[in-house]
Short mmCIF file of C-alpha atoms in Angstrom, two decimals:
data_model
loop_
_atom_site.label_atom_id
_atom_site.label_comp_id
_atom_site.label_asym_id
_atom_site.label_seq_id
_atom_site.Cartn_x
_atom_site.Cartn_y
_atom_site.Cartn_z
CA UNK A 1 -1.75 -36.41 58.73
CA UNK A 2 -3.94 -34.03 56.63
CA UNK A 3 -7.39 -35.14 55.76
CA UNK A 4 -8.87 -35.59 52.26
CA UNK A 5 -11.34 -33.27 50.75
CA UNK A 6 -14.03 -35.80 51.00
CA UNK A 7 -13.19 -36.54 54.82
CA UNK A 8 -13.20 -32.87 55.52
CA UNK A 9 -16.44 -32.46 53.82
CA UNK A 10 -17.86 -35.68 55.62
CA UNK A 11 -16.87 -34.12 58.98
CA UNK A 12 -18.50 -30.76 58.56
CA UNK A 13 -20.83 -30.35 61.37
CA UNK A 14 -24.61 -29.50 60.71
CA UNK A 15 -24.13 -26.15 62.60
CA UNK A 16 -21.89 -24.62 60.07
CA UNK A 17 -23.04 -22.05 57.75
CA UNK A 18 -22.09 -23.59 54.41
CA UNK A 19 -23.67 -20.69 52.34
CA UNK A 20 -21.02 -18.27 53.98
CA UNK A 21 -18.25 -20.70 52.63
CA UNK A 22 -19.92 -20.82 49.13
CA UNK A 23 -20.01 -16.95 49.05
CA UNK A 24 -16.56 -16.77 50.02
CA UNK A 25 -15.48 -19.11 47.01
CA UNK A 26 -17.86 -17.63 44.61
CA UNK A 27 -16.79 -14.02 45.25
CA UNK A 28 -13.00 -14.80 44.91
CA UNK A 29 -13.86 -16.81 41.68
CA UNK A 30 -15.85 -13.89 40.53
CA UNK A 31 -12.87 -11.38 40.88
CA UNK A 32 -10.44 -13.86 39.13
CA UNK A 33 -12.75 -14.30 36.18
CA UNK A 34 -13.35 -10.40 36.04
CA UNK A 35 -9.59 -9.81 35.94
CA UNK A 36 -8.89 -12.31 33.15
CA UNK A 37 -11.74 -10.90 31.15
CA UNK A 38 -10.69 -7.22 31.54
CA UNK A 39 -7.11 -7.76 30.37
CA UNK A 40 -6.81 -6.68 26.94
CA UNK A 41 -3.27 -7.24 25.69
CA UNK A 42 -2.20 -6.06 22.20
CA UNK A 43 0.33 -7.51 19.88
CA UNK A 44 3.03 -5.05 20.92
CA UNK A 45 2.65 -6.28 24.61
CA UNK A 46 0.57 -3.22 25.75
CA UNK A 47 -1.93 -4.12 28.51
CA UNK A 48 -5.36 -2.30 28.36
CA UNK A 49 -8.58 -2.61 29.90
CA UNK A 50 -11.54 -4.01 28.07
CA UNK A 51 -13.92 -1.81 30.05
CA UNK A 52 -12.01 1.16 28.71
CA UNK A 53 -12.33 -0.21 25.04
CA UNK A 54 -15.94 -0.86 25.50
CA UNK A 55 -17.30 1.63 28.07
CA UNK A 56 -20.80 0.07 27.54
CA UNK A 57 -19.60 -2.94 29.42
CA UNK A 58 -18.82 -0.84 32.61
CA UNK A 59 -22.38 -1.54 33.83
CA UNK A 60 -21.38 -5.16 34.38
CA UNK A 61 -19.30 -4.12 37.33
CA UNK A 62 -22.49 -3.64 39.19
CA UNK A 63 -22.52 -7.43 39.39
CA UNK A 64 -19.06 -8.33 38.75
CA UNK A 65 -17.41 -6.05 41.41
CA UNK A 66 -18.12 -8.54 44.28
CA UNK A 67 -15.40 -7.76 46.69
CA UNK A 68 -17.94 -6.27 49.06
CA UNK A 69 -19.53 -9.57 49.40
CA UNK A 70 -16.03 -11.13 50.33
CA UNK A 71 -15.57 -8.49 53.10
CA UNK A 72 -19.18 -9.09 54.43
CA UNK A 73 -18.27 -12.69 54.68
CA UNK A 74 -15.04 -11.84 56.46
CA UNK A 75 -16.96 -9.88 59.08
CA UNK A 76 -19.09 -12.83 59.87
CA UNK A 77 -16.18 -15.05 60.10
CA UNK A 78 -14.21 -12.55 62.31
CA UNK A 79 -17.01 -12.11 64.73
CA UNK A 80 -17.41 -15.94 65.40
CA UNK A 81 -13.68 -16.58 65.45
CA UNK A 82 -13.17 -13.78 68.01
CA UNK A 83 -15.64 -14.91 70.28
CA UNK A 84 -14.15 -18.40 70.26
CA UNK A 85 -10.50 -17.16 70.48
CA UNK A 86 -10.50 -13.71 72.38
CA UNK A 87 -6.73 -13.39 72.83
CA UNK A 88 -5.65 -10.68 70.51
CA UNK A 89 -2.45 -12.29 69.29
CA UNK A 90 -3.82 -15.57 69.25
CA UNK A 91 -6.96 -14.46 67.21
CA UNK A 92 -4.57 -12.69 64.78
CA UNK A 93 -2.43 -15.79 64.12
CA UNK A 94 -5.69 -17.93 63.82
CA UNK A 95 -7.31 -15.67 61.25
CA UNK A 96 -4.17 -14.47 59.26
CA UNK A 97 -2.17 -17.72 59.11
CA UNK A 98 -3.74 -19.00 55.86
CA UNK A 99 -3.82 -15.55 54.65
CA UNK A 100 -0.11 -14.26 55.36
CA UNK A 101 1.86 -17.43 54.59
CA UNK A 102 0.88 -17.64 50.87
CA UNK A 103 1.13 -14.08 50.75
CA UNK A 104 4.78 -14.04 52.17
CA UNK A 105 5.74 -16.73 49.68
CA UNK A 106 4.19 -14.89 46.82
CA UNK A 107 6.17 -11.86 47.89
CA UNK A 108 9.38 -13.76 48.19
CA UNK A 109 9.17 -15.52 44.93
CA UNK A 110 8.27 -12.35 43.06
CA UNK A 111 10.95 -10.42 44.68
CA UNK A 112 13.51 -12.98 43.72
CA UNK A 113 12.22 -13.10 40.03
CA UNK A 114 12.03 -9.41 39.74
CA UNK A 115 15.70 -9.00 40.78
CA UNK A 116 16.71 -11.70 38.44
CA UNK A 117 14.86 -10.07 35.52
CA UNK A 118 16.21 -6.54 36.40
CA UNK A 119 19.80 -7.68 36.63
CA UNK A 120 19.45 -9.39 33.23
CA UNK A 121 18.07 -6.12 31.82
CA UNK A 122 14.81 -7.75 30.70
CA UNK A 123 12.26 -5.69 32.48
CA UNK A 124 10.91 -4.02 29.47
CA UNK A 125 7.76 -4.56 27.65
CA UNK A 126 5.23 -6.93 28.96
CA UNK A 127 7.48 -8.16 31.58
CA UNK A 128 8.06 -4.80 33.05
CA UNK A 129 4.29 -4.32 32.97
CA UNK A 130 3.83 -7.64 34.84
CA UNK A 131 6.24 -6.54 37.58
CA UNK A 132 3.76 -3.84 38.33
CA UNK A 133 0.47 -5.49 37.59
CA UNK A 134 1.07 -8.86 39.51
CA UNK A 135 1.27 -6.93 42.93
CA UNK A 136 -1.99 -5.00 42.48
CA UNK A 137 -4.26 -7.49 43.97
CA UNK A 138 -2.28 -7.03 47.17
CA UNK A 139 -4.55 -4.03 47.95
CA UNK A 140 -7.20 -6.39 49.04
CA UNK A 141 -4.87 -8.21 51.34
CA UNK A 142 -3.95 -4.96 52.84
CA UNK A 143 -7.66 -3.94 53.53
CA UNK A 144 -8.53 -7.52 54.83
CA UNK A 145 -5.61 -7.24 57.38
CA UNK A 146 -7.02 -3.91 58.54
CA UNK A 147 -10.48 -5.70 59.10
CA UNK A 148 -8.83 -8.43 61.12
CA UNK A 149 -6.86 -5.97 63.17
CA UNK A 150 -9.78 -3.87 63.97
CA UNK A 151 -12.22 -6.73 64.50
CA UNK A 152 -11.89 -6.81 68.44
CA UNK A 153 -12.68 -3.11 68.98
CA UNK A 154 -15.27 -2.84 66.15
CA UNK A 155 -17.09 -5.95 67.55
CA UNK A 156 -17.30 -4.33 70.87
CA UNK A 157 -18.79 -1.31 69.25
CA UNK A 158 -21.26 -3.58 67.47
CA UNK A 159 -22.12 -5.58 70.71
CA UNK A 160 -22.87 -2.24 72.43
CA UNK A 161 -24.61 -0.20 69.55
CA UNK A 162 -25.55 -2.56 66.82
CA UNK A 163 -26.84 -0.92 63.79
CA UNK A 164 -25.70 2.42 65.47
CA UNK A 165 -22.01 1.49 64.76
CA UNK A 166 -22.74 0.46 61.17
CA UNK A 167 -24.62 3.90 60.78
CA UNK A 168 -21.75 5.77 62.32
CA UNK A 169 -19.29 4.21 59.65
CA UNK A 170 -21.88 5.15 56.77
CA UNK A 171 -22.22 8.67 58.17
CA UNK A 172 -18.37 8.83 58.00
CA UNK A 173 -18.44 7.92 54.50
CA UNK A 174 -20.94 10.48 53.50
CA UNK A 175 -18.96 13.30 55.57
CA UNK A 176 -15.84 12.42 53.59
CA UNK A 177 -17.41 12.55 50.23
CA UNK A 178 -19.05 16.00 51.25
CA UNK A 179 -15.53 17.35 52.24
CA UNK A 180 -14.08 15.96 49.15
CA UNK A 181 -16.45 17.00 46.46
CA UNK A 182 -18.04 20.01 48.10
CA UNK A 183 -15.30 21.69 49.88
CA UNK A 184 -12.35 20.30 48.29
CA UNK A 185 -10.35 19.20 51.25
CA UNK A 186 -7.26 17.32 50.18
CA UNK A 187 -6.57 13.70 51.16
CA UNK A 188 -9.50 13.42 53.09
CA UNK A 189 -10.90 10.95 50.69
CA UNK A 190 -8.49 8.27 51.82
CA UNK A 191 -10.47 7.98 55.05
CA UNK A 192 -12.93 6.11 53.00
CA UNK A 193 -10.69 2.96 52.62
CA UNK A 194 -11.67 2.67 56.38
CA UNK A 195 -15.24 3.99 56.46
CA UNK A 196 -16.62 2.15 53.24
CA UNK A 197 -15.05 -1.13 53.55
CA UNK A 198 -15.41 -1.37 57.47
CA UNK A 199 -19.20 -0.51 57.14
CA UNK A 200 -19.60 -3.57 54.77
CA UNK A 201 -17.36 -5.65 57.26
CA UNK A 202 -19.85 -4.32 60.04
CA UNK A 203 -22.84 -5.89 58.06
CA UNK A 204 -21.11 -9.39 58.59
CA UNK A 205 -21.24 -8.88 62.48
CA UNK A 206 -24.97 -8.07 62.07
CA UNK A 207 -25.46 -11.26 60.17
CA UNK A 208 -23.50 -13.33 62.77
CA UNK A 209 -25.91 -12.16 65.32
CA UNK A 210 -28.99 -12.72 63.06
CA UNK A 211 -29.85 -9.16 62.95
CA UNK A 212 -29.74 -8.66 59.05
CA UNK A 213 -33.50 -9.37 58.72
CA UNK A 214 -34.55 -6.86 55.96
CA UNK A 215 -32.32 -7.76 52.95
CA UNK A 216 -34.80 -6.53 50.49
CA UNK A 217 -34.78 -3.25 51.79
CA UNK A 218 -30.84 -3.30 52.00
CA UNK A 219 -30.83 -4.29 48.40
CA UNK A 220 -33.28 -1.79 46.99
CA UNK A 221 -31.98 1.02 49.00
CA UNK A 222 -28.26 0.31 48.05
CA UNK A 223 -29.12 -0.16 44.36
CA UNK A 224 -31.19 2.99 44.32
CA UNK A 225 -28.58 5.08 46.07
CA UNK A 226 -25.87 3.92 43.80
CA UNK A 227 -27.92 4.76 40.79
CA UNK A 228 -28.75 8.22 42.01
CA UNK A 229 -25.24 9.10 42.97
CA UNK A 230 -23.87 8.04 39.61
CA UNK A 231 -26.68 9.76 37.84
CA UNK A 232 -26.65 12.97 39.82
CA UNK A 233 -22.98 13.27 41.33
CA UNK A 234 -19.54 13.12 40.21
CA UNK A 235 -19.27 9.42 40.59
CA UNK A 236 -18.56 7.15 37.44
CA UNK A 237 -20.39 4.46 36.14
CA UNK A 238 -17.74 1.87 36.67
CA UNK A 239 -17.41 0.16 40.25
CA UNK A 240 -13.84 -0.71 39.42
CA UNK A 241 -11.05 1.74 38.80
CA UNK A 242 -10.61 2.90 35.11
CA UNK A 243 -7.28 4.27 33.61
CA UNK A 244 -7.17 7.97 33.24
CA UNK A 245 -10.35 8.66 35.15
CA UNK A 246 -10.58 11.87 37.41
CA UNK A 247 -12.76 10.18 40.13
CA UNK A 248 -12.74 6.39 40.82
CA UNK A 249 -15.35 4.67 42.98
CA UNK A 250 -12.63 2.34 44.05
CA UNK A 251 -9.42 3.91 44.95
CA UNK A 252 -10.21 5.55 47.16
CA UNK A 253 -13.70 3.98 47.63
CA UNK A 254 -16.76 6.37 47.61
CA UNK A 255 -20.26 6.55 48.84
CA UNK A 256 -21.44 5.05 45.46
CA UNK A 257 -19.35 1.92 45.98
CA UNK A 258 -20.73 1.70 49.60
CA UNK A 259 -24.23 1.77 48.13
CA UNK A 260 -23.10 -0.78 45.68
CA UNK A 261 -21.78 -2.98 48.60
CA UNK A 262 -25.21 -2.47 50.39
CA UNK A 263 -27.12 -3.87 47.41
CA UNK A 264 -24.83 -6.96 46.78
CA UNK A 265 -25.12 -7.70 50.65
CA UNK A 266 -28.87 -7.46 50.35
CA UNK A 267 -29.03 -9.33 47.14
CA UNK A 268 -26.96 -12.43 48.66
CA UNK A 269 -28.94 -12.67 51.50
CA UNK A 270 -32.24 -12.60 49.59
CA UNK A 271 -30.57 -15.70 47.82
CA UNK A 272 -29.63 -17.44 51.09
CA UNK A 273 -32.40 -20.05 51.29
CA UNK A 274 -31.78 -21.56 47.76
CA UNK A 275 -27.86 -21.06 48.25
CA UNK A 276 -27.85 -22.90 51.46
CA UNK A 277 -29.80 -25.70 50.07
CA UNK A 278 -27.31 -25.88 47.09
CA UNK A 279 -24.15 -25.81 49.39
CA UNK A 280 -25.79 -28.74 51.18
CA UNK A 281 -25.31 -31.09 48.18
CA UNK A 282 -22.59 -33.33 48.76
CA UNK A 283 -20.76 -32.87 45.40
CA UNK A 284 -21.14 -28.99 45.80
CA UNK A 285 -19.93 -28.97 49.28
CA UNK A 286 -16.93 -31.14 48.43
CA UNK A 287 -16.27 -28.52 45.63
CA UNK A 288 -16.42 -25.58 48.08
CA UNK A 289 -14.17 -27.40 50.71
CA UNK A 290 -11.48 -28.10 47.97
CA UNK A 291 -11.67 -24.57 46.72
CA UNK A 292 -11.58 -22.75 50.15
CA UNK A 293 -8.42 -24.72 50.71
CA UNK A 294 -6.57 -23.11 47.93
CA UNK A 295 -8.64 -19.92 47.37
CA UNK A 296 -6.03 -17.45 48.51
CA UNK A 297 -3.18 -19.14 46.72
CA UNK A 298 -5.18 -19.09 43.53
CA UNK A 299 -6.15 -15.37 44.16
CA UNK A 300 -2.54 -14.48 44.54
CA UNK A 301 -1.19 -16.27 41.40
CA UNK A 302 -4.06 -15.75 39.01
CA UNK A 303 -2.69 -12.45 37.33
CA UNK A 304 0.73 -14.35 37.18
CA UNK A 305 -0.95 -17.17 35.10
CA UNK A 306 -2.81 -14.86 32.87
CA UNK A 307 0.07 -12.68 32.16
CA UNK A 308 2.15 -15.74 31.61
CA UNK A 309 -0.38 -16.90 29.01
CA UNK A 310 -0.13 -13.72 27.13
CA UNK A 311 3.68 -13.49 27.25
CA UNK A 312 3.77 -17.28 25.83
CA UNK A 313 1.41 -16.23 23.02
CA UNK A 314 3.73 -13.06 22.23
CA UNK A 315 7.00 -15.43 22.28
CA UNK A 316 5.30 -18.02 20.16
CA UNK A 317 4.03 -15.58 17.57
CA UNK A 318 0.49 -16.53 18.18
CA UNK A 319 -2.17 -14.00 16.88
CA UNK A 320 -3.36 -11.38 19.50
CA UNK A 321 -6.53 -9.87 17.74
CA UNK A 322 -7.63 -6.29 18.45
CA UNK A 323 -9.24 -6.15 21.91
CA UNK A 324 -13.04 -6.35 21.69
CA UNK A 325 -13.02 -7.38 18.00
CA UNK A 326 -15.11 -10.45 16.79
CA UNK A 327 -11.76 -12.52 16.79
CA UNK A 328 -10.63 -11.43 20.37
CA UNK A 329 -14.05 -12.59 21.66
CA UNK A 330 -13.71 -15.95 19.84
CA UNK A 331 -10.20 -16.33 21.46
CA UNK A 332 -11.49 -15.83 25.13
CA UNK A 333 -12.58 -19.36 25.82
CA UNK A 334 -9.10 -20.50 25.04
CA UNK A 335 -7.28 -17.81 26.86
CA UNK A 336 -9.51 -18.39 29.87
CA UNK A 337 -8.82 -22.16 29.66
CA UNK A 338 -5.07 -21.51 29.38
CA UNK A 339 -5.05 -19.14 32.37
CA UNK A 340 -7.06 -21.68 34.50
CA UNK A 341 -4.61 -24.39 33.62
CA UNK A 342 -1.45 -22.37 34.55
CA UNK A 343 -3.31 -21.10 37.80
CA UNK A 344 -3.96 -24.78 38.57
CA UNK A 345 -0.11 -25.68 38.11
CA UNK A 346 0.84 -22.69 40.39
CA UNK A 347 -1.69 -23.73 43.11
CA UNK A 348 -0.23 -27.20 42.90
CA UNK A 349 3.14 -25.69 43.49
CA UNK A 350 2.33 -23.30 46.34
CA UNK A 351 -0.92 -24.72 48.07
CA UNK A 352 1.00 -26.27 50.96
CA UNK A 353 1.88 -22.76 52.30
CA UNK A 354 -2.01 -22.20 52.73
CA UNK A 355 -2.35 -25.10 55.10
CA UNK A 356 -2.49 -24.12 58.88
CA UNK A 357 0.78 -24.65 60.62
CA UNK A 358 1.33 -27.47 62.94
CA UNK A 359 1.50 -25.53 66.19
CA UNK A 360 -1.73 -23.86 67.31
CA UNK A 361 -2.01 -20.41 68.56
CA UNK A 362 -1.80 -19.77 72.20
CA UNK A 363 -4.50 -18.22 74.38
CA UNK A 364 -2.00 -15.40 75.33
CA UNK A 365 0.75 -14.17 73.33
CA UNK A 366 2.06 -10.61 72.92
CA UNK A 367 -0.60 -8.32 71.80
CA UNK A 368 1.77 -5.28 71.08
CA UNK A 369 4.10 -7.59 69.02
CA UNK A 370 0.95 -8.81 67.07
CA UNK A 371 -0.32 -5.22 66.55
CA UNK A 372 3.16 -4.08 65.31
CA UNK A 373 3.41 -6.97 62.92
CA UNK A 374 0.11 -6.57 61.49
CA UNK A 375 0.70 -2.91 60.92
CA UNK A 376 3.99 -3.47 59.12
CA UNK A 377 2.17 -6.06 57.04
CA UNK A 378 -0.47 -3.59 56.21
CA UNK A 379 1.89 -0.86 55.08
CA UNK A 380 4.05 -3.41 53.21
CA UNK A 381 1.38 -5.20 51.12
CA UNK A 382 -0.36 -1.76 50.29
CA UNK A 383 2.92 -0.12 49.43
CA UNK A 384 3.74 -3.10 47.08
CA UNK A 385 0.16 -2.89 45.56
CA UNK A 386 1.12 0.70 44.63
CA UNK A 387 4.78 0.50 43.68
CA UNK A 388 4.76 -3.12 42.20
CA UNK A 389 7.98 -5.32 42.08
CA UNK A 390 9.75 -3.13 39.44
CA UNK A 391 12.45 -0.63 40.65
CA UNK A 392 13.92 -3.02 43.29
CA UNK A 393 17.30 -2.21 42.12
CA UNK A 394 16.71 1.59 41.33
CA UNK A 395 14.52 2.33 44.46
CA UNK A 396 11.61 3.81 42.36
CA UNK A 397 8.75 4.86 44.64
CA UNK A 398 5.01 5.47 44.53
CA UNK A 399 2.79 7.46 46.81
CA UNK A 400 0.94 5.47 49.61
CA UNK A 401 -1.62 8.20 50.30
CA UNK A 402 0.80 11.00 50.74
CA UNK A 403 3.88 8.99 51.86
CA UNK A 404 6.46 7.64 49.25
CA UNK A 405 7.06 4.05 49.48
CA UNK A 406 10.04 1.93 47.52
CA UNK A 407 9.52 -1.66 46.65
CA UNK A 408 12.54 -2.83 48.95
CA UNK A 409 11.03 -0.97 51.83
CA UNK A 410 7.47 -2.60 51.13
CA UNK A 411 8.93 -6.00 50.77
CA UNK A 412 10.77 -5.75 53.96
CA UNK A 413 7.78 -4.56 56.07
CA UNK A 414 5.55 -7.14 54.61
CA UNK A 415 7.89 -9.94 55.37
CA UNK A 416 8.96 -8.48 58.83
CA UNK A 417 5.34 -7.99 59.78
CA UNK A 418 4.44 -11.54 58.99
CA UNK A 419 7.07 -12.96 61.13
CA UNK A 420 6.09 -10.73 64.12
CA UNK A 421 2.48 -11.97 63.82
CA UNK A 422 3.64 -15.72 63.47
CA UNK A 423 5.82 -15.30 66.66
CA UNK A 424 3.42 -13.38 68.80
CA UNK A 425 0.76 -16.02 68.29
CA UNK A 426 2.87 -19.22 68.82
CA UNK A 427 3.03 -21.20 72.10
CA UNK A 428 5.85 -20.14 74.36
#
């Protein structure tokens, strides 16, 4: 029998770092809110970006682009989890079960819906855009999968070299940007998907071992570095991707985004004391426990909810004011409330897939099968984030770094990889 939120909250041991759980929920909630606010849909169904309409708002991404905090929290959690469950296959299944099961359901449902829409010839306008956009957040799943897969070797490097392992990843990010912008080396920039995000992840290892002792230095240095790079270099102001820009700080990540991540990690560590006291309040902790239980489901479906709200407004003939106009801003609270309500309905429908499975992970399991599974998952979800669910029947492709990938191939790899990870980590 599953426990209620109140029972889970009451049973939380005093040794648990509740601030980490609070950061996990707060970072994902900020991402969801940011996506809802950035969407600027016009009366003809075109989906734009508010930050492109009002470029002055791009400075807000220095606070709202909070994915580095989630990856930092992931590093902390992965270190503790691996030390308590050292077998590779068992570790993967334990860490990924609540991530991959809701992701596999999301991919399956949207694949079926996309096929039905395309067979009916209704994949134009906002619907066609939705088939592409709803898959974009899967890039985050792909990066997170890589972090989990690489935790064992990176944790060993951390235990041997400490800050030196982090410094090596930062040096890699610096070298990549130098080769990219100064020497014009093609494709080298994609290495920073690893160097930048794994450096932030490595800070979580340092936090787990109590070695992150100078957060003010980290915050000040990161903020100063990001500001200098944006002011002097080829880096844009926005810390999220913008349509049509020649250089993006996000895809692939840049040294400026790494500095941004450093300042955010330093900032949340500076708030650790009051944040921990807040998380210990019974009402707050119950809310955190409840939110953590559905966080991944809400993240996966929040764009579906938002685009559904806009689609309903267009179908009902509701007014869609010019983005960033006074009427548009006045309508924001209503749109956010509607998107939150639809997300809550979707969470209610799919939350059961985020619950841990009944069978625990074994201490052994097949590590090669697990490694193959997570590799297929990684390629599948990253491929889907690039190509979307459109073109399932036509075989439309998109480039994943330098390799073309189609939607059917991406769906197949993601679902097959999930099944392999599940199988590898189960009891014999």
